[in-house]
CSV table of C-alpha atoms in Angstrom, one decimal:
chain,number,residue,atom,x,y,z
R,1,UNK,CA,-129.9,-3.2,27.1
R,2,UNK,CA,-126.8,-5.1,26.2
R,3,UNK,CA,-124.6,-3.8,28.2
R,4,UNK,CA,-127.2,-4.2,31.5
R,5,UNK,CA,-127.1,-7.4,30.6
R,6,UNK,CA,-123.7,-8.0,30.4
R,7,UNK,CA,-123.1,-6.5,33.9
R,8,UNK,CA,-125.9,-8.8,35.6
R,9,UNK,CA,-124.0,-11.6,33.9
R,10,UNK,CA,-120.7,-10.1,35.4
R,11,UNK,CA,-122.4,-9.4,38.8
R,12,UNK,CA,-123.5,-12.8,39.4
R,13,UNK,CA,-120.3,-14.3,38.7
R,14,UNK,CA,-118.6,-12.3,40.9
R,15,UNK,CA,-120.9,-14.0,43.5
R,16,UNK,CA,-119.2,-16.9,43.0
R,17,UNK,CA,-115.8,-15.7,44.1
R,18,UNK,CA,-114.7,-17.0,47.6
R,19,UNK,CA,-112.2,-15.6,49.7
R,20,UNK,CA,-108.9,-17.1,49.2
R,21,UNK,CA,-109.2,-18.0,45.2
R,22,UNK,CA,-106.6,-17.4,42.5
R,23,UNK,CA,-108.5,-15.9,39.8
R,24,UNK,CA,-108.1,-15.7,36.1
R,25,UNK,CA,-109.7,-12.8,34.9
R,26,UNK,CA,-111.1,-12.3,30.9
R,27,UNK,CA,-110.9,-9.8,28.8
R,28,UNK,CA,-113.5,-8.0,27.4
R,29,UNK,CA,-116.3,-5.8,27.4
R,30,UNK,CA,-118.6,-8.0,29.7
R,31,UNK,CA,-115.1,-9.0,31.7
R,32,UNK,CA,-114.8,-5.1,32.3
R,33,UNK,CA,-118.2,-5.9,33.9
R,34,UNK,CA,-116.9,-8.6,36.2
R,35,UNK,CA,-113.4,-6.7,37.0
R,36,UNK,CA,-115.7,-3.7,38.2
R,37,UNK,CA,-117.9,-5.8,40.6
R,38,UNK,CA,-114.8,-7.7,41.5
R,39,UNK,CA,-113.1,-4.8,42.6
R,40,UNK,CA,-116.1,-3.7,44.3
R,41,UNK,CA,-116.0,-6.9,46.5
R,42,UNK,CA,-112.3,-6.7,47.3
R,43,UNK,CA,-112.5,-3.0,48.7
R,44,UNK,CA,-115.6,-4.7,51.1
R,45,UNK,CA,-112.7,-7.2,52.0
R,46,UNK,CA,-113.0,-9.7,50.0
R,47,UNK,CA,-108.9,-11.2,49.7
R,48,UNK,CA,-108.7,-13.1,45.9
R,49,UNK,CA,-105.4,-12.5,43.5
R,50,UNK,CA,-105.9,-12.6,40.2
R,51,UNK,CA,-103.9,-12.9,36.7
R,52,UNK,CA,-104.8,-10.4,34.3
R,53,UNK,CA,-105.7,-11.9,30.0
R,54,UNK,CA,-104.9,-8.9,28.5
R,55,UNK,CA,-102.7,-5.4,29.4
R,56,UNK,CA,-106.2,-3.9,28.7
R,57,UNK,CA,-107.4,-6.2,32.2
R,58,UNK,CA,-104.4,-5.7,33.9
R,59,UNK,CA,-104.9,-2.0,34.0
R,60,UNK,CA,-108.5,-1.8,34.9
R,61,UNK,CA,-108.0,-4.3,37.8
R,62,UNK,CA,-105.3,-2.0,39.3
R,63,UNK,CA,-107.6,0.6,38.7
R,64,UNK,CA,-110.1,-1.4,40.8
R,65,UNK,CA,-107.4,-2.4,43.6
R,66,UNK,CA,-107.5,-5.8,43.0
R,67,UNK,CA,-104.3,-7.8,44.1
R,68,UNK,CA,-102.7,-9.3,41.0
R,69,UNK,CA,-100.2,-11.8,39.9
R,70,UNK,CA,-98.7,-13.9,37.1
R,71,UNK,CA,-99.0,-17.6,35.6
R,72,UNK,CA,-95.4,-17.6,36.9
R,73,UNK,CA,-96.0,-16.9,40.5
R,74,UNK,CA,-99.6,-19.1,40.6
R,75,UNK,CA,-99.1,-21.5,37.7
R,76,UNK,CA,-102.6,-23.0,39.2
R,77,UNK,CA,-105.6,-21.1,39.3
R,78,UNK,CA,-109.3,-22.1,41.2
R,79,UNK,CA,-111.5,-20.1,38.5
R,80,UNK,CA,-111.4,-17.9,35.5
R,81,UNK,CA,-114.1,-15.6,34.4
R,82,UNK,CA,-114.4,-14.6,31.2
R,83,UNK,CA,-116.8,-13.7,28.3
R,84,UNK,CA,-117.5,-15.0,25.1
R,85,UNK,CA,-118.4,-14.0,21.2
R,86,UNK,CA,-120.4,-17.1,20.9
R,87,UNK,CA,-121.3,-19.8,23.1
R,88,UNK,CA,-122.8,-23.3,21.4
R,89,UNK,CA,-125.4,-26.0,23.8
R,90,UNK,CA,-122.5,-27.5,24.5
R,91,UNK,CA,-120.4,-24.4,26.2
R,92,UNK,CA,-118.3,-25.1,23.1
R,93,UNK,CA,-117.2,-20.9,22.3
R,94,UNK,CA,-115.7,-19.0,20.0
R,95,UNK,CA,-113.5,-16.2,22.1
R,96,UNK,CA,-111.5,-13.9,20.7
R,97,UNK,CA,-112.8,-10.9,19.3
R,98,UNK,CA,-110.5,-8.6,21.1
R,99,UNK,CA,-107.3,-10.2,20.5
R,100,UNK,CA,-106.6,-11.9,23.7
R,101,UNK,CA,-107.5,-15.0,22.6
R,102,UNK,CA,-104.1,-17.0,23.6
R,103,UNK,CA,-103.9,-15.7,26.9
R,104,UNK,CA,-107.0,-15.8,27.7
R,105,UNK,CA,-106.7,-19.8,26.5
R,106,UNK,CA,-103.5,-20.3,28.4
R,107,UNK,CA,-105.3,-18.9,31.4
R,108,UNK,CA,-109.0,-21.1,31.1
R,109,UNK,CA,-106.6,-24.2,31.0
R,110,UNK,CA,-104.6,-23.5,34.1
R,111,UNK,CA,-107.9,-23.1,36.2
R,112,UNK,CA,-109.5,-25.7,37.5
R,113,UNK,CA,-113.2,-24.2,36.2
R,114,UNK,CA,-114.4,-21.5,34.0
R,115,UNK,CA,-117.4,-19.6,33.9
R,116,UNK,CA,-118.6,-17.8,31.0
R,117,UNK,CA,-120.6,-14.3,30.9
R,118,UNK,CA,-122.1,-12.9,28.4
R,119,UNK,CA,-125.7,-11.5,27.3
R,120,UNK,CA,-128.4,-13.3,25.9
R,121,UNK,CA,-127.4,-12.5,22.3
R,122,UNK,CA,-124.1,-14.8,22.6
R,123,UNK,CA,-126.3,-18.2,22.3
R,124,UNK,CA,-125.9,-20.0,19.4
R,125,UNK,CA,-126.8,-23.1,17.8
R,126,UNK,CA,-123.9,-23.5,15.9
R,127,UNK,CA,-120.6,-21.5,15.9
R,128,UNK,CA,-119.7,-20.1,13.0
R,129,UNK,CA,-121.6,-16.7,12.4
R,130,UNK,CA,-119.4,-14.6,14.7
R,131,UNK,CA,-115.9,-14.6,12.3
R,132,UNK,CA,-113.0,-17.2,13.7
R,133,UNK,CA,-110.2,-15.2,15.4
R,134,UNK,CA,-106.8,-17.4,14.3
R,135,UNK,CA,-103.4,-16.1,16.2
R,136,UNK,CA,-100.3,-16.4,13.7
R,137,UNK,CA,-96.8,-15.7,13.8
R,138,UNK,CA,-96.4,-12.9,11.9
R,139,UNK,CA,-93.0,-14.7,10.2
R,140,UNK,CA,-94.4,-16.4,6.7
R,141,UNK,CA,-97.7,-14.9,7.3
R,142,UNK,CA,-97.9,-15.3,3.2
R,143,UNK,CA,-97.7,-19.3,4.2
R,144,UNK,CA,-99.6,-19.7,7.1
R,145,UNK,CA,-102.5,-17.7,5.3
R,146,UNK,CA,-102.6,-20.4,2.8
R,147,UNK,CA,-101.9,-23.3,4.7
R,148,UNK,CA,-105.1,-21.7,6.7
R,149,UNK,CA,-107.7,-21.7,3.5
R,150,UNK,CA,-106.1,-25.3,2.6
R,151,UNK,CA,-107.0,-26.3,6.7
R,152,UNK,CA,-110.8,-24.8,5.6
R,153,UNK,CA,-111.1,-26.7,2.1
R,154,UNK,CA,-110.5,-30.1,4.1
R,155,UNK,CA,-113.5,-29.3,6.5
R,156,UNK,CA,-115.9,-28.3,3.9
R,157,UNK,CA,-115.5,-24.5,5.2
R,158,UNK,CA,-116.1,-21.4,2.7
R,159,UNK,CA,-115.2,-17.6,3.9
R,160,UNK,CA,-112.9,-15.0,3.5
R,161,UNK,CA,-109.8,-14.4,5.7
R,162,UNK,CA,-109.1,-11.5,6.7
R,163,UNK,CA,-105.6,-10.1,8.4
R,164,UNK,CA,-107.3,-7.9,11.1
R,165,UNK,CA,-106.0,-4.6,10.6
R,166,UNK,CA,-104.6,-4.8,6.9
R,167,UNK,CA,-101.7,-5.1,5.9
R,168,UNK,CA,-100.3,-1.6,6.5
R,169,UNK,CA,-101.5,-1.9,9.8
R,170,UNK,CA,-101.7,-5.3,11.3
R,171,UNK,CA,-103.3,-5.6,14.9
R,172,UNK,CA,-101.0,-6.6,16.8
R,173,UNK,CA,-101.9,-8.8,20.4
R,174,UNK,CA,-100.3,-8.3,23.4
R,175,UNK,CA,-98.1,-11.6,22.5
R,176,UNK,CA,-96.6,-9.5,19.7
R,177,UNK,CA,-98.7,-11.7,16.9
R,178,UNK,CA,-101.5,-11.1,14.1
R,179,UNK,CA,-105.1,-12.4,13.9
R,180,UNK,CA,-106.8,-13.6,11.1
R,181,UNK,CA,-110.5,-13.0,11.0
R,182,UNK,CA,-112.0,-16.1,9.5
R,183,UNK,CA,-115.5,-15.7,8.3
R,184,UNK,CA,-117.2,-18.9,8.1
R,185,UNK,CA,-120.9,-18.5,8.9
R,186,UNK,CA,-121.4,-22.2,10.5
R,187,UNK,CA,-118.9,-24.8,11.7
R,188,UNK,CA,-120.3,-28.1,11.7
R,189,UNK,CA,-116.9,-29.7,13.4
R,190,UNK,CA,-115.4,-27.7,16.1
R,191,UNK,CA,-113.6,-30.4,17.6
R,192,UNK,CA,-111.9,-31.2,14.0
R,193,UNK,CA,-111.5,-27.9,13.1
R,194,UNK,CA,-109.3,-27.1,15.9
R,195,UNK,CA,-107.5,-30.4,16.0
R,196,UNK,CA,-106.2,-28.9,12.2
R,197,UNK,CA,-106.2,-25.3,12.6
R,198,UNK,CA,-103.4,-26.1,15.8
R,199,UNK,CA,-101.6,-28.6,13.7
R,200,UNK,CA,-100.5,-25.5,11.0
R,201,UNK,CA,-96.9,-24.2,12.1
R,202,UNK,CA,-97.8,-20.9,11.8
R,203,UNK,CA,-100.5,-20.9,13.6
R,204,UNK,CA,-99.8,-20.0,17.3
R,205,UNK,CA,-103.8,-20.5,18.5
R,206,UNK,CA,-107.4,-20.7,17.9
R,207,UNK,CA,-110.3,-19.1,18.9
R,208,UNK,CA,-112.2,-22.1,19.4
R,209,UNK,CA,-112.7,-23.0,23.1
R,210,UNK,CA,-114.0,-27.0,23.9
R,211,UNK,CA,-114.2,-28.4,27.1
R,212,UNK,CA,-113.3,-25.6,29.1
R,213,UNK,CA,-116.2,-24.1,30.4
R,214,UNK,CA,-118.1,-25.6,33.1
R,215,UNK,CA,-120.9,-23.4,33.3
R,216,UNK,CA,-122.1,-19.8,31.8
R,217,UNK,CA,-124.0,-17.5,33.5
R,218,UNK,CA,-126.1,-15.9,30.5
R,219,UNK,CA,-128.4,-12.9,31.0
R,220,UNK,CA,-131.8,-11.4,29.5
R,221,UNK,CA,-134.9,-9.9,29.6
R,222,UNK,CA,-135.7,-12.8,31.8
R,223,UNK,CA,-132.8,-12.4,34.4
R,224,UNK,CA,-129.5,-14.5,34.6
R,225,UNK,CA,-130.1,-18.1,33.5
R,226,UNK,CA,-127.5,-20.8,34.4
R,227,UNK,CA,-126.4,-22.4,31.1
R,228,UNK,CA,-124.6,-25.9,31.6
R,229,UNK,CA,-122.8,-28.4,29.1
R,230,UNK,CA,-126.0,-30.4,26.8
R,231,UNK,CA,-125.3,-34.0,27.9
């Protein structure tokens, strides 16, 4: 049921696309969702570019004929679709689990709005149980790891870090860096946390995402429900 709910998510997003917009497009098992239905739009006629998150979306919206382009060529985008690993009252997220996470940040913050799909399952009261995805520099990962756990200890945060992968065989993003998989179980201070976790010089991003996304589009056994920012 997951994954038909992911695709209603995706489908109504799609909705929202008007002819003419510059289009970031997320990465992702319910973004596969959205490129799909996208694609299905643009061979009805529907004339959008878009700028891929990931190799991984790059390919499938080729697949699906839909006109492409880079940050360099449209360094301004109208929307970006994307999903989400968790998603707080506050459209605060955690994004990230399949190692796209910079790009796909780079992207959100070059659009002018984001909308977030994902299935019912991704609400959460507090972000923290799905682990942390950190992008590092792969130079003085030793370092980095440590200034990392010190970064935790100063927040009140407990859980193990984990180098995705191991060390014999890192994942590696499509930015040529690792991710450490933080497992924290609740983060009480999103906004602080990511003010410190940024401020590490190894540390290339987060996968904490605040005050980017205007409104998700979240779906269940009760249809799509439009999810906005808790005033």
């Amino acid at each position: 049921m997951s994954d038909d709910f992911k695709r209603l998510a995706a489908e109504r997003a799609a909705e929202d696309v008007k002819p003419g917009m510059k289009l970031g497009i997320g990465t992702g098992s319910t973004a596969e969702h959205f490129v799909r239905a996208l694609g299905a739009r643009v061979r009805a006629g529907l004339d959008v570019v878009g700028v891929p998150t990931s190799e991984r979306t790059r390919e499938l919206a080729e697949a699906e004929g839909i006109k492409l382009a880079t940050l360099e060529e449209l360094p301004e985008l109208d929307l970006t679709i994307d999903g989400a690993d968790e998603i707080d009252p506050a459209l605060t997220l955690v994004k990230g689990g399949g190692g796209a996470l910079l790009r796909e940040k780079i992207v959100a913050a070059a659009s002018l709005s984001m909308i977030v799909i994902a299935d019912e399952s991704k609400l959460v009261e507090c972000l923290g149980a799905f682990p942390l995805p950190i992008e590092v520099n792969p130079f003085g990962l030793g370092a980095t790891t440590k200034a990392v756990e010190a970064c935790f200890a100063r927040n009140g945060l407990q859980g193990k870090l984990v180098l995705r992968g191991g060390a014999e065989h890192p994942f590696v993003t499509d930015g040529g860096h690792y991710i450490l998989d933080a497992h924290l179980g609740r983060i009480a201070d999103a906004a602080r946390l990511a003010h410190d976790l940024v401020a590490i010089p190894g540390v290339v991003e987060h996968g904490l995402f605040l005050g980017l996304a205007a409104k998700a589009y979240v779906a269940g056994k009760q249809g799509v429900t439009v999810v906005e920012p808790a005033k």
